[in-house]
PDB file of N, CA and C in Angstrom:
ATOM      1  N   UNK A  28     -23.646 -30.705-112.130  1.00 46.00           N
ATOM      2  CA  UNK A  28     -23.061 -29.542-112.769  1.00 46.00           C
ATOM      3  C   UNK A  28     -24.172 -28.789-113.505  1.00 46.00           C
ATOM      4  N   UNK A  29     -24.311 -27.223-113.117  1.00 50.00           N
ATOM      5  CA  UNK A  29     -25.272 -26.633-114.047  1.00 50.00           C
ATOM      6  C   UNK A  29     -24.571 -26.557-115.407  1.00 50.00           C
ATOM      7  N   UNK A  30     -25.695 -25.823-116.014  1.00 47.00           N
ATOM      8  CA  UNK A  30     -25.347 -25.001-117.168  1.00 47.00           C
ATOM      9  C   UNK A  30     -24.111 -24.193-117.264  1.00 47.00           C
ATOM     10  N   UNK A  31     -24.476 -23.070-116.190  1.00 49.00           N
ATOM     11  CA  UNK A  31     -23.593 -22.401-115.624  1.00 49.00           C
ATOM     12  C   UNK A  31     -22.129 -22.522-115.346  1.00 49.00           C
ATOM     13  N   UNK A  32     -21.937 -23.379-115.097  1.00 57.00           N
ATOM     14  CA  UNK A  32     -20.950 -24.068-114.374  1.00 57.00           C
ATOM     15  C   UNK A  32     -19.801 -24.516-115.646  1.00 57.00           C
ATOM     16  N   UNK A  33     -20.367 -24.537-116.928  1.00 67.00           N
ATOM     17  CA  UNK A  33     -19.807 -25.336-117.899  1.00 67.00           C
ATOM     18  C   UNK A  33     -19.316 -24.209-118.991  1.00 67.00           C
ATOM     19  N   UNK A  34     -19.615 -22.944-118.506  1.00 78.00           N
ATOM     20  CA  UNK A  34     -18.651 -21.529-118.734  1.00 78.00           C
ATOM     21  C   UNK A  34     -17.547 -20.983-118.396  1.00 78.00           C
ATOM     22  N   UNK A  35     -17.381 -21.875-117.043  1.00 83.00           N
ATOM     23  CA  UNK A  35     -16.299 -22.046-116.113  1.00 83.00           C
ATOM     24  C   UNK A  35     -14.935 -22.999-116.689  1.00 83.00           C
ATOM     25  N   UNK A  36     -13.689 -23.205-116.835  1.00 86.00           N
ATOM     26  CA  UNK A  36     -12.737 -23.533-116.342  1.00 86.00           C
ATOM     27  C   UNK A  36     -12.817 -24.529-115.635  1.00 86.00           C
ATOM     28  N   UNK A  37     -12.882 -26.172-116.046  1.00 87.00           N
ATOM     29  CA  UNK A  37     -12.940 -26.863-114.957  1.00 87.00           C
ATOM     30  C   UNK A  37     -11.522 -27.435-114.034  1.00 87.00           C
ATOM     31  N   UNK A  38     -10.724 -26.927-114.277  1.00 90.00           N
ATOM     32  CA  UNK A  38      -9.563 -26.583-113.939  1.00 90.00           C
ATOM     33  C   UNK A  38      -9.156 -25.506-112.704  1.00 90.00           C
ATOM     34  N   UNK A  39      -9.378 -24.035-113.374  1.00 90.00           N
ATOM     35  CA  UNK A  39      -8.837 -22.963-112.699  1.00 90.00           C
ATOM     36  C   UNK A  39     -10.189 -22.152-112.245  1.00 90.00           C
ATOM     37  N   UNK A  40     -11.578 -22.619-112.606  1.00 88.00           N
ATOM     38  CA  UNK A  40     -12.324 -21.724-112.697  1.00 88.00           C
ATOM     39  C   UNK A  40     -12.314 -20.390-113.405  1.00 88.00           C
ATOM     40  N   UNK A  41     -11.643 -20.123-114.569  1.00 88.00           N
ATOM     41  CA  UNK A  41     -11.606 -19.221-115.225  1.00 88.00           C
ATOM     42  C   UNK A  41     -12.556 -18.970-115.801  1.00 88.00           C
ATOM     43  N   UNK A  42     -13.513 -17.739-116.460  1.00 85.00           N
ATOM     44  CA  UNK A  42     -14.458 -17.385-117.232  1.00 85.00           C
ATOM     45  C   UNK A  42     -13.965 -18.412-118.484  1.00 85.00           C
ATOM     46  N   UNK A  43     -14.570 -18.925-119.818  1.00 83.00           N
ATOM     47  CA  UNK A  43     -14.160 -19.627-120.975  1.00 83.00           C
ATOM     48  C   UNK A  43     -14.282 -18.470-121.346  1.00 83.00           C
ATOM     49  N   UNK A  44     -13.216 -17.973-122.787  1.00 81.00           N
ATOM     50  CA  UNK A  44     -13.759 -17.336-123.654  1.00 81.00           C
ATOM     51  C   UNK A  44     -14.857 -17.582-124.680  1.00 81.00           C
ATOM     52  N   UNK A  45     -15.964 -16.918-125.380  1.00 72.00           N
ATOM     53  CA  UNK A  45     -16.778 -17.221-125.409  1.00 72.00           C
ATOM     54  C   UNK A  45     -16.875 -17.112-127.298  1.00 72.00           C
ATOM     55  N   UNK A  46     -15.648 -16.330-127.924  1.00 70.00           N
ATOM     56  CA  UNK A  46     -15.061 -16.613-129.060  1.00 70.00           C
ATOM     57  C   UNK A  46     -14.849 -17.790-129.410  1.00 70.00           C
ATOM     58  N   UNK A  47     -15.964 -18.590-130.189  1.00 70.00           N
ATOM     59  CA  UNK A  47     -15.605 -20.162-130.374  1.00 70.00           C
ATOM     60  C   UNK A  47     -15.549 -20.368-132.123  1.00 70.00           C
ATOM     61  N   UNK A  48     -14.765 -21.117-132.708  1.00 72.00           N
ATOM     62  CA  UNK A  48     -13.725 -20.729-133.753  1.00 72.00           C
ATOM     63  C   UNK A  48     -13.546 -22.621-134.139  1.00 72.00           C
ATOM     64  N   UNK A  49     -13.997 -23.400-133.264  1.00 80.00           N
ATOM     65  CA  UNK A  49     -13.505 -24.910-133.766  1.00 80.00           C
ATOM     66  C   UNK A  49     -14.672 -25.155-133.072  1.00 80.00           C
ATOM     67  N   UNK A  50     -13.668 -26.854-132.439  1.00 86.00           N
ATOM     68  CA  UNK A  50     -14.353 -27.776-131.610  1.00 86.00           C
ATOM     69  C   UNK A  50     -13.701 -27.681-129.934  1.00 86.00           C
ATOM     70  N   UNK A  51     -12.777 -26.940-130.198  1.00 86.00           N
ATOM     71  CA  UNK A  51     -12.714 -27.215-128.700  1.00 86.00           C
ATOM     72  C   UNK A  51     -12.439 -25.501-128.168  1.00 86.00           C
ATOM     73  N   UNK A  52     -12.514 -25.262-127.035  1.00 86.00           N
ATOM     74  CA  UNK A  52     -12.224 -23.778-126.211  1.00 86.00           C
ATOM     75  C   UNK A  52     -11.143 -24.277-125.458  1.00 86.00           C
ATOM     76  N   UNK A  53      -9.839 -23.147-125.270  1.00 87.00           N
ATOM     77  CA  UNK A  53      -8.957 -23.282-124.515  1.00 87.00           C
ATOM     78  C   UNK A  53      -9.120 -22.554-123.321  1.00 87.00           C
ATOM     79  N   UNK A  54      -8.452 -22.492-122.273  1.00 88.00           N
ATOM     80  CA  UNK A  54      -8.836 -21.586-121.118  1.00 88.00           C
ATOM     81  C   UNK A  54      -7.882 -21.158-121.660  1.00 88.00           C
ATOM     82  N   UNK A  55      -7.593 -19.580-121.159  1.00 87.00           N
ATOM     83  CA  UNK A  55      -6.896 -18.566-121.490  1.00 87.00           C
ATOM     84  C   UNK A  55      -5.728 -18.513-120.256  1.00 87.00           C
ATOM     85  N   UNK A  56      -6.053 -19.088-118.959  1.00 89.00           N
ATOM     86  CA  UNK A  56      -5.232 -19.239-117.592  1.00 89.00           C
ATOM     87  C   UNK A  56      -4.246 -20.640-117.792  1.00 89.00           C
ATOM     88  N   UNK A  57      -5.050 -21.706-118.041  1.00 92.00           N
ATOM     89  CA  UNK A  57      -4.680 -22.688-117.597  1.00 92.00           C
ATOM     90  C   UNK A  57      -4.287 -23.397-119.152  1.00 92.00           C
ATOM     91  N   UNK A  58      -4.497 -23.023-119.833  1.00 90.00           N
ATOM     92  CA  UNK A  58      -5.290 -23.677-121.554  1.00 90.00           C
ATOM     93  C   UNK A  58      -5.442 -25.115-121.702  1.00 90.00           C
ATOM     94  N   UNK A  59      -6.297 -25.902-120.780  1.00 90.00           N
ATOM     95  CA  UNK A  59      -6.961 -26.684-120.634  1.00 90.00           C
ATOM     96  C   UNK A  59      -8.299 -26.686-121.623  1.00 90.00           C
ATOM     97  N   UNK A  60      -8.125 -27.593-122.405  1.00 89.00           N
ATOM     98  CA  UNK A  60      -9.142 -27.725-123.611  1.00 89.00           C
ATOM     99  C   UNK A  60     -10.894 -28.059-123.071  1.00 89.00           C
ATOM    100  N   UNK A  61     -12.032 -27.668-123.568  1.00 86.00           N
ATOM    101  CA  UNK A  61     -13.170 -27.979-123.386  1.00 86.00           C
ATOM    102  C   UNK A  61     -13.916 -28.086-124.590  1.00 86.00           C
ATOM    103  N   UNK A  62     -14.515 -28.985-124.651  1.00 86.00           N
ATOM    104  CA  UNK A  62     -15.301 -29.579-125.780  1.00 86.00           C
ATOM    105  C   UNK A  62     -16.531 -28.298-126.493  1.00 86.00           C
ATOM    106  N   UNK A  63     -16.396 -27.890-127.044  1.00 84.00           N
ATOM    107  CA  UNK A  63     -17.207 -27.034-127.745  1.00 84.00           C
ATOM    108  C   UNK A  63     -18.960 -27.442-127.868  1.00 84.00           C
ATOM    109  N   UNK A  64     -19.132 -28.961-127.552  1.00 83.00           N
ATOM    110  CA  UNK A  64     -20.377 -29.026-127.451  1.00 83.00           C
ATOM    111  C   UNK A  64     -21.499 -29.052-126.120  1.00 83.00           C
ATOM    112  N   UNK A  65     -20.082 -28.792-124.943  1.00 76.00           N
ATOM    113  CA  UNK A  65     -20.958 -29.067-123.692  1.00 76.00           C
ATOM    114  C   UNK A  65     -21.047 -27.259-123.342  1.00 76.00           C
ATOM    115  N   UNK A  66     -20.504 -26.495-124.576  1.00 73.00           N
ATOM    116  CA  UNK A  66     -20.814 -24.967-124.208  1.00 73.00           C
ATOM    117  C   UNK A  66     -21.819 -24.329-125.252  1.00 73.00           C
ATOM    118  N   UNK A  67     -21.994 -24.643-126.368  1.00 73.00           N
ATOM    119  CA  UNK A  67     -22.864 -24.092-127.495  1.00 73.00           C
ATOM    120  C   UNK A  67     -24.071 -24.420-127.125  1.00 73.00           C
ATOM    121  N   UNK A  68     -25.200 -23.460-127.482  1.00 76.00           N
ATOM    122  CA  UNK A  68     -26.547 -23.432-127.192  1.00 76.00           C
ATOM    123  C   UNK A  68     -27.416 -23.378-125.405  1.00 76.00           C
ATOM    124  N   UNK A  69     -26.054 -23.093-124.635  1.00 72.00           N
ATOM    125  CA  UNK A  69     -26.082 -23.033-123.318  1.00 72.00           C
ATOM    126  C   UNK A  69     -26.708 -21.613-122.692  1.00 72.00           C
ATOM    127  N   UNK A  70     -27.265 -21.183-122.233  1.00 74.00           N
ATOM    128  CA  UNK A  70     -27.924 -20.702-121.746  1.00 74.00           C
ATOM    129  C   UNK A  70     -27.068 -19.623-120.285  1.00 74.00           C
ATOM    130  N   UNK A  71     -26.752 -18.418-120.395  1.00 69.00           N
ATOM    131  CA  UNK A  71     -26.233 -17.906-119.176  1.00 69.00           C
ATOM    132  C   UNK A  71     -27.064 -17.065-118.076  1.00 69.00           C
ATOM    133  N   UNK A  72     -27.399 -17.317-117.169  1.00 74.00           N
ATOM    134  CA  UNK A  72     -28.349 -16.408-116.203  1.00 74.00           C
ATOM    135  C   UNK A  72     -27.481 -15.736-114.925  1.00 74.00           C
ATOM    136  N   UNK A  73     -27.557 -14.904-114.596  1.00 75.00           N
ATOM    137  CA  UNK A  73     -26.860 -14.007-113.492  1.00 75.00           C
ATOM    138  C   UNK A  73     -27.787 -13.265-112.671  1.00 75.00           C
ATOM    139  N   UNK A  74     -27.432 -13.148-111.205  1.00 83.00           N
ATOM    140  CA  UNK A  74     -28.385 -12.287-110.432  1.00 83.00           C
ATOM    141  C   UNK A  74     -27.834 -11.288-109.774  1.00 83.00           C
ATOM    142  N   UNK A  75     -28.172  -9.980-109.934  1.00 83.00           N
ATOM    143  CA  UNK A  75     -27.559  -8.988-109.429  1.00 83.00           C
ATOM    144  C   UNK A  75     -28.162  -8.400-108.013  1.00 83.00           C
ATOM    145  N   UNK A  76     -27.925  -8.563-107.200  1.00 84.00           N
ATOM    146  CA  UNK A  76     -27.751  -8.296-105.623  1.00 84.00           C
ATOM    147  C   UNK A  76     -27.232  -7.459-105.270  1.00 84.00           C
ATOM    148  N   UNK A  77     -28.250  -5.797-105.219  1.00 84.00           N
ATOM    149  CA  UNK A  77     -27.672  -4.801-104.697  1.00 84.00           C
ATOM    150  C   UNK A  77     -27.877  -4.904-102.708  1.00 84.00           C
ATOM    151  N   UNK A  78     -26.290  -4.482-102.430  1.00 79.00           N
ATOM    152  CA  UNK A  78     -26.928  -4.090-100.751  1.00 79.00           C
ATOM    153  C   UNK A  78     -27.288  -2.699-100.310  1.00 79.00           C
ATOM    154  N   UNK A  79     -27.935  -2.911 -99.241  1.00 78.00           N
ATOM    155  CA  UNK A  79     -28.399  -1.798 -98.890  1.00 78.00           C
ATOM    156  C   UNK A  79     -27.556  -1.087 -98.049  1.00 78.00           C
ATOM    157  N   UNK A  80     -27.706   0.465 -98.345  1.00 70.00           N
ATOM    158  CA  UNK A  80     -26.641   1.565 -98.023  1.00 70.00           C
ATOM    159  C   UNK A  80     -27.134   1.670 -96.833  1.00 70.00           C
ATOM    160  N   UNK A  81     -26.639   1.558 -95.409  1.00 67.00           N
ATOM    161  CA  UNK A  81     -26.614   2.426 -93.881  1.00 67.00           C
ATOM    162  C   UNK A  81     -26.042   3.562 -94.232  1.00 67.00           C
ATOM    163  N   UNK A  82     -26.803   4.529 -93.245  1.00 61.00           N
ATOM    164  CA  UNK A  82     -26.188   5.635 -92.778  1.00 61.00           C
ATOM    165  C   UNK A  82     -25.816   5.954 -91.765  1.00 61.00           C
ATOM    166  N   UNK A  83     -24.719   6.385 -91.257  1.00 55.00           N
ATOM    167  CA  UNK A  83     -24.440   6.726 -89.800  1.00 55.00           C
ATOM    168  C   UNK A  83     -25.524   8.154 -89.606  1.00 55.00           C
ATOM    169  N   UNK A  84     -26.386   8.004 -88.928  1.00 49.00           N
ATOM    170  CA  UNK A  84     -26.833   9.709 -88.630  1.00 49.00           C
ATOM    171  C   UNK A  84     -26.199  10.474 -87.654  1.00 49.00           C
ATOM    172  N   UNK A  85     -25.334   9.965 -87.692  1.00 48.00           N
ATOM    173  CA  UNK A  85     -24.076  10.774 -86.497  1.00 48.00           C
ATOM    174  C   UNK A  85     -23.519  11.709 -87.215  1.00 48.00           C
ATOM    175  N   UNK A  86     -23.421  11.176 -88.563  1.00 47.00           N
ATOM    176  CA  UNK A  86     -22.011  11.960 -89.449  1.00 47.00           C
ATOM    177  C   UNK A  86     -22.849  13.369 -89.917  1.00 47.00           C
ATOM    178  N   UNK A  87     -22.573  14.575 -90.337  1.00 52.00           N
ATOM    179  CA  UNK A  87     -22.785  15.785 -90.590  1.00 52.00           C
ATOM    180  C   UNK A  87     -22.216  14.930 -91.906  1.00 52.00           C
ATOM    181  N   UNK A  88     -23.511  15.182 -93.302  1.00 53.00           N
ATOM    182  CA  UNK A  88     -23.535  15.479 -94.826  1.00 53.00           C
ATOM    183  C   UNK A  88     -22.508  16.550 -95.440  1.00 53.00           C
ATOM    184  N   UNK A  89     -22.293  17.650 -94.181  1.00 49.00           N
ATOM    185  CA  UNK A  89     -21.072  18.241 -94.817  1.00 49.00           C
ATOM    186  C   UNK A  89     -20.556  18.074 -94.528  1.00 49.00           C
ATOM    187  N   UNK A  90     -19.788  17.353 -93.997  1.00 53.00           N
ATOM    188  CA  UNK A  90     -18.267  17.132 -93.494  1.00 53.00           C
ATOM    189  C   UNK A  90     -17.750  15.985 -94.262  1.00 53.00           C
ATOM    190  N   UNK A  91     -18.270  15.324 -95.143  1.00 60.00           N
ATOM    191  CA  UNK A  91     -18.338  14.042 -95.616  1.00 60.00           C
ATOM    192  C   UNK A  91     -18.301  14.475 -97.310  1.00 60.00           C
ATOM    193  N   UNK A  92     -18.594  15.856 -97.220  1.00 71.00           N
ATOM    194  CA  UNK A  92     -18.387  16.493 -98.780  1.00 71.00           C
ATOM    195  C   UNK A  92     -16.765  16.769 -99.861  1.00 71.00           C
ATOM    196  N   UNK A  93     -16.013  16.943 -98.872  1.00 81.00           N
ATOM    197  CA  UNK A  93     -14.954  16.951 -99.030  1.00 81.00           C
ATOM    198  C   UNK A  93     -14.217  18.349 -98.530  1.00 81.00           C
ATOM    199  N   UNK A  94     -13.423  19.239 -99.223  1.00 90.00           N
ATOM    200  CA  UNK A  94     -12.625  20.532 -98.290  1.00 90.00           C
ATOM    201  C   UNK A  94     -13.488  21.469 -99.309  1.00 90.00           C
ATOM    202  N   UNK A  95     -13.840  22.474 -98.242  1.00 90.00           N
ATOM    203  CA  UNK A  95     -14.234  23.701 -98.590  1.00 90.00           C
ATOM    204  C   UNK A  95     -13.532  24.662 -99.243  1.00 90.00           C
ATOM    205  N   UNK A  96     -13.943  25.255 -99.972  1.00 90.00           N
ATOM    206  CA  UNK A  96     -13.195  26.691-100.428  1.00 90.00           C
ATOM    207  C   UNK A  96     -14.359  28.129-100.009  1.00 90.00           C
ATOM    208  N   UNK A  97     -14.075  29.194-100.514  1.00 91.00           N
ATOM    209  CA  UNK A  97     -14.433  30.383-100.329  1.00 91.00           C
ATOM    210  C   UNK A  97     -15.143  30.488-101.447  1.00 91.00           C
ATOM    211  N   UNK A  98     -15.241  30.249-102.274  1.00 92.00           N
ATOM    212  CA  UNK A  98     -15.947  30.592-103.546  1.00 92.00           C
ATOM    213  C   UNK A  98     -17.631  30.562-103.032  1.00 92.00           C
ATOM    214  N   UNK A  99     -18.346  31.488-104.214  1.00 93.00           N
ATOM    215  CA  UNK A  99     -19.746  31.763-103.748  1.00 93.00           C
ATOM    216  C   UNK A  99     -20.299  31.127-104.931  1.00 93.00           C
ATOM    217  N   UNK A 100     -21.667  30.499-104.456  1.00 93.00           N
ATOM    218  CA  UNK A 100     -22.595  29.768-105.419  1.00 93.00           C
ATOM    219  C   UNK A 100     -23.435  30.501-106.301  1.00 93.00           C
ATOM    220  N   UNK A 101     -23.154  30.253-107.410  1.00 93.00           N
ATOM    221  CA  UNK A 101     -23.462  31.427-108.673  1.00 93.00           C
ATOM    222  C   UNK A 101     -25.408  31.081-107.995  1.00 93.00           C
ATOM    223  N   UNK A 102     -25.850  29.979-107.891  1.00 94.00           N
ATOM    224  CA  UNK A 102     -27.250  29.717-107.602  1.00 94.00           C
ATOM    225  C   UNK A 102     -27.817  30.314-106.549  1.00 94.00           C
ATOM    226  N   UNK A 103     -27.829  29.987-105.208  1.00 94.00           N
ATOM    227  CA  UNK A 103     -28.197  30.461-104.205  1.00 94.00           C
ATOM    228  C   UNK A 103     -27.434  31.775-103.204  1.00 94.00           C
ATOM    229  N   UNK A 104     -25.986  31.945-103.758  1.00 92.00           N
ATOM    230  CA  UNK A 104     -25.055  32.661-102.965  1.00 92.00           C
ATOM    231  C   UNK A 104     -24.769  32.425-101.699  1.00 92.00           C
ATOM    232  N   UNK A 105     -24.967  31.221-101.522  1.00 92.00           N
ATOM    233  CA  UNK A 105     -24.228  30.728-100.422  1.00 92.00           C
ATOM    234  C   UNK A 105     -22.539  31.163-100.699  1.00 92.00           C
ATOM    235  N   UNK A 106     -21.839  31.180 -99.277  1.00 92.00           N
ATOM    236  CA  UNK A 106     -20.481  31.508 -99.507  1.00 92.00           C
ATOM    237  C   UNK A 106     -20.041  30.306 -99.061  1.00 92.00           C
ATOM    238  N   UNK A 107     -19.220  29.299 -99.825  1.00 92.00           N
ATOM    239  CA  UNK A 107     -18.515  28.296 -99.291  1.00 92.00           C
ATOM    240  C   UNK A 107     -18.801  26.880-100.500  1.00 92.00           C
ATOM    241  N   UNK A 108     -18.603  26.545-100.988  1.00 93.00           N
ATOM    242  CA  UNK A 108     -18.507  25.638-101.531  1.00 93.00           C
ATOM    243  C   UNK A 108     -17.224  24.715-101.618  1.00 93.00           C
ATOM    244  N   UNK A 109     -17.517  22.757-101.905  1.00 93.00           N
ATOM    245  CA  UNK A 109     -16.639  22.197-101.781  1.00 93.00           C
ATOM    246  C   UNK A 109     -16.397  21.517-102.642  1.00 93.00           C
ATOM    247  N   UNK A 110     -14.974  21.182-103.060  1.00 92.00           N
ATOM    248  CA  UNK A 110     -14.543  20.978-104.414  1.00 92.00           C
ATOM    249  C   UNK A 110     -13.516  19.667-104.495  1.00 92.00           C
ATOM    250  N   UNK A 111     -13.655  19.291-105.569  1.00 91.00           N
ATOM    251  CA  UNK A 111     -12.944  18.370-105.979  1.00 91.00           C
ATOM    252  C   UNK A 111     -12.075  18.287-107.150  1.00 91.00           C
ATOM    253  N   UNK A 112     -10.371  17.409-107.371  1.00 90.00           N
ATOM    254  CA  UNK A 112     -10.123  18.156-108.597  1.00 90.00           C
ATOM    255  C   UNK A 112      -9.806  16.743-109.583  1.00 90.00           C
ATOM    256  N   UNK A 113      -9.730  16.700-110.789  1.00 88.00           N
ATOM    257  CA  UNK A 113      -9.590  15.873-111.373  1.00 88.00           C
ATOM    258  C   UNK A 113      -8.889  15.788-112.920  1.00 88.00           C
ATOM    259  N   UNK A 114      -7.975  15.211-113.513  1.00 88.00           N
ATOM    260  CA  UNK A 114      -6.721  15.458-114.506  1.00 88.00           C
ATOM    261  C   UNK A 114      -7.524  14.629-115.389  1.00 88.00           C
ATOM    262  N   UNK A 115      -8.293  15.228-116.048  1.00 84.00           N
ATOM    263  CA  UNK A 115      -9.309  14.863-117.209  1.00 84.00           C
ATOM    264  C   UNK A 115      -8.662  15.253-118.894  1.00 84.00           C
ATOM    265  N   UNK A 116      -8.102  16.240-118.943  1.00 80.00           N
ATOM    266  CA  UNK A 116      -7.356  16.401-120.416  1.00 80.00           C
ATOM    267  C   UNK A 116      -5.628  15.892-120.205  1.00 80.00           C
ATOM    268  N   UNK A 117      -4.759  16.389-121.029  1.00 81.00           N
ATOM    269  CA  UNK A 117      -3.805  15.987-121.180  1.00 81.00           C
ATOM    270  C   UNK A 117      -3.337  16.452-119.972  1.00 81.00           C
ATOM    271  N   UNK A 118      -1.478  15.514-119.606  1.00 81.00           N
ATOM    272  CA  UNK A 118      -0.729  15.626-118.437  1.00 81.00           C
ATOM    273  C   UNK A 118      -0.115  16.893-118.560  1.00 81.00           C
ATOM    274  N   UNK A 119      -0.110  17.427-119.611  1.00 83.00           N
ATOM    275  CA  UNK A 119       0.613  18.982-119.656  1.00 83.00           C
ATOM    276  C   UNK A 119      -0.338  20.229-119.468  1.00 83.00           C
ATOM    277  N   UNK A 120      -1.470  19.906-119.841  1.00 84.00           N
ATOM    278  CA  UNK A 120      -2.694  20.686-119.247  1.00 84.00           C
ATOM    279  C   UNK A 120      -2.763  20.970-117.594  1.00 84.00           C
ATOM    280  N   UNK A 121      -3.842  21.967-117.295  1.00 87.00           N
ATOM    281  CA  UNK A 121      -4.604  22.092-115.849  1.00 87.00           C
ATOM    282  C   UNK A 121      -5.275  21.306-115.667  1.00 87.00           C
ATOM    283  N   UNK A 122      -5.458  20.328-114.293  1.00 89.00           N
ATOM    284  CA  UNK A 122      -6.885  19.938-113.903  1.00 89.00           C
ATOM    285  C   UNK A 122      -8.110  20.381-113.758  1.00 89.00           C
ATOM    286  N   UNK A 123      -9.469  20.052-114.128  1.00 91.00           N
ATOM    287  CA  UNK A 123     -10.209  20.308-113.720  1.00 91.00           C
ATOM    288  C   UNK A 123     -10.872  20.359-112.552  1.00 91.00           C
ATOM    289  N   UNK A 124     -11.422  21.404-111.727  1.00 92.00           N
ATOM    290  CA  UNK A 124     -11.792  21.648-110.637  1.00 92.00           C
ATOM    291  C   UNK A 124     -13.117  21.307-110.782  1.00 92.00           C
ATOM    292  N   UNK A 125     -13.993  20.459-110.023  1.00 93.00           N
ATOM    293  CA  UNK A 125     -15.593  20.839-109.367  1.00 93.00           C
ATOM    294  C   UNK A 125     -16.009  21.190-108.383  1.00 93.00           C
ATOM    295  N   UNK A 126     -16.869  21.507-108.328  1.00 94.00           N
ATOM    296  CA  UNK A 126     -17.711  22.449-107.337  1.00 94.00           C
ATOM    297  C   UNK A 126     -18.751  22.199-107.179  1.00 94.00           C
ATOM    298  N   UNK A 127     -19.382  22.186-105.673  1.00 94.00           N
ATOM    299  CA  UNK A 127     -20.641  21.397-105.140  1.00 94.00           C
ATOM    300  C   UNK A 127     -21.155  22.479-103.826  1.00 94.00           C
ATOM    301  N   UNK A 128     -22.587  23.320-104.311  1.00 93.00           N
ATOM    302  CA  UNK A 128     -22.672  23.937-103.294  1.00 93.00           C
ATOM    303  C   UNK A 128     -23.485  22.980-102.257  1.00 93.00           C
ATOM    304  N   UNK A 129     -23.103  22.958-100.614  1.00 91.00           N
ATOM    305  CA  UNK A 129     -23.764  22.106 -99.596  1.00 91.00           C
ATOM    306  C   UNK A 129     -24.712  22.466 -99.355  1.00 91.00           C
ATOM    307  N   UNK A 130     -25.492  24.171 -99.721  1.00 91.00           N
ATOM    308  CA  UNK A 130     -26.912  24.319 -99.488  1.00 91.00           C
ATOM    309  C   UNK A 130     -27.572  23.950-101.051  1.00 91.00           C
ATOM    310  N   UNK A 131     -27.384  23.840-101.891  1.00 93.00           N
ATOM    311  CA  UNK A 131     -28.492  23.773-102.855  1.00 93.00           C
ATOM    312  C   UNK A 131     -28.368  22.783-103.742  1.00 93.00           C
ATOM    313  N   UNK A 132     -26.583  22.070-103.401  1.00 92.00           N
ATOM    314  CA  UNK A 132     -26.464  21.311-104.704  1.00 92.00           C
ATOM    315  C   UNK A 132     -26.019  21.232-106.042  1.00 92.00           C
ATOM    316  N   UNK A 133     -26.052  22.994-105.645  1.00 94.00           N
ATOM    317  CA  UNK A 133     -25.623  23.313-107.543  1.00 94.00           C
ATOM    318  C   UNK A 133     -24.072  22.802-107.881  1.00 94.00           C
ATOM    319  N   UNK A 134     -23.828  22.200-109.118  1.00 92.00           N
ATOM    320  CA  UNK A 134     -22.534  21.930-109.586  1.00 92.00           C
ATOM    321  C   UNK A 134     -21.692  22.605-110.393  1.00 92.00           C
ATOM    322  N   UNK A 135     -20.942  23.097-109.971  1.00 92.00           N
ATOM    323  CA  UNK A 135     -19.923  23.957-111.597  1.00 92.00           C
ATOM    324  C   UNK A 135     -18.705  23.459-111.175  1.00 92.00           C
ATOM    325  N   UNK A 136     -18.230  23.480-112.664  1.00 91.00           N
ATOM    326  CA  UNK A 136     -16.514  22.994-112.574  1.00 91.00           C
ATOM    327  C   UNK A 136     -15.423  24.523-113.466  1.00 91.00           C
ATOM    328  N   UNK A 137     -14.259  23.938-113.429  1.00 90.00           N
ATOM    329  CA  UNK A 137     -13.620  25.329-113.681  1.00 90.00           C
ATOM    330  C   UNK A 137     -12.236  24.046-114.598  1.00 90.00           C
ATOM    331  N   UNK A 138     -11.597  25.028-115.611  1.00 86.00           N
ATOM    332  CA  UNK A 138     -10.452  24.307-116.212  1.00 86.00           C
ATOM    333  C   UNK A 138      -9.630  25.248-115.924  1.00 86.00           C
ATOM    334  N   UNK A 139      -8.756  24.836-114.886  1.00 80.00           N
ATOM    335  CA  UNK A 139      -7.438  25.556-114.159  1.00 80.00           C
ATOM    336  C   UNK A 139      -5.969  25.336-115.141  1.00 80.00           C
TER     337      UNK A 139
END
C-alpha cells in the first residue's frame, strides 16, 4: 500500500476528507472509520497527463465555428461573423451574445 493509497477509503475508495478534528476520519460514503495516524504527515503526489489534440484536416475551421450571422467586423470588415449566446445575468434579463470574426479573430459581445 502506498502513501497514496491511505487517502483513499479502504472500503469504497472514496477521497478521505482531509478535515481532521480527532483520532479517527470517517468516510463521508461509507463512514467507515480510519485511524488518523496512518494519514497525518503523509505526503500527496499527483500527475497530470495532458493528451494530445488530433486534427481532422478534412474539417473547414469555419464550419466548426458555429452559425453565422450578417453582422460586420468592427476590425477588419469582414461581413459575416459567428456567434454564440449565453444567459450570464439574471433569468429575467437578455442573454448575452458573442461574436467571433473567422477572418481576424476579433471578439465582441452584445447584451440583448
Amino acid at each position: 500500500m502506498t502513501d497514496n493509497d491511505k487517502l483513499f477509503c479502504a472500503r469504497c475508495d472514496a477521497i478521505l476528507p482531509l478535515n481532521i478534528t480527532g483520532t479517527v476520519i470517517v468516510c463521508q460514503m461509507c463512514a467507515l472509520d480510519h485511524s488518523v495516524r496512518d494519514i497525518v504527515g503523509k505526503e500527496l503526489t499527483t500527475t497530470v497527463i495532458f493528451n494530445i489534440r488530433h486534427r481532422d484536416e478534412e474539417v473547414d475551421e469555419e464550419e466548426n465555428m458555429g452559425p453565422m450571422t450578417d453582422r460586420r467586423c468592427p476590425n477588419c470588415d469582414h461581413e459575416g461573423m459567428t456567434y454564440t449566446t449565453r444567459q450570464l445575468r439574471g433569468a429575467d434579463e437578455g442573454q448575452t451574445v458573442f461574436y467571433l470574426c473567422p477572418r481576424c479573430k476579433y471578439q465582441d459581445n452584445e447584451n440583448s
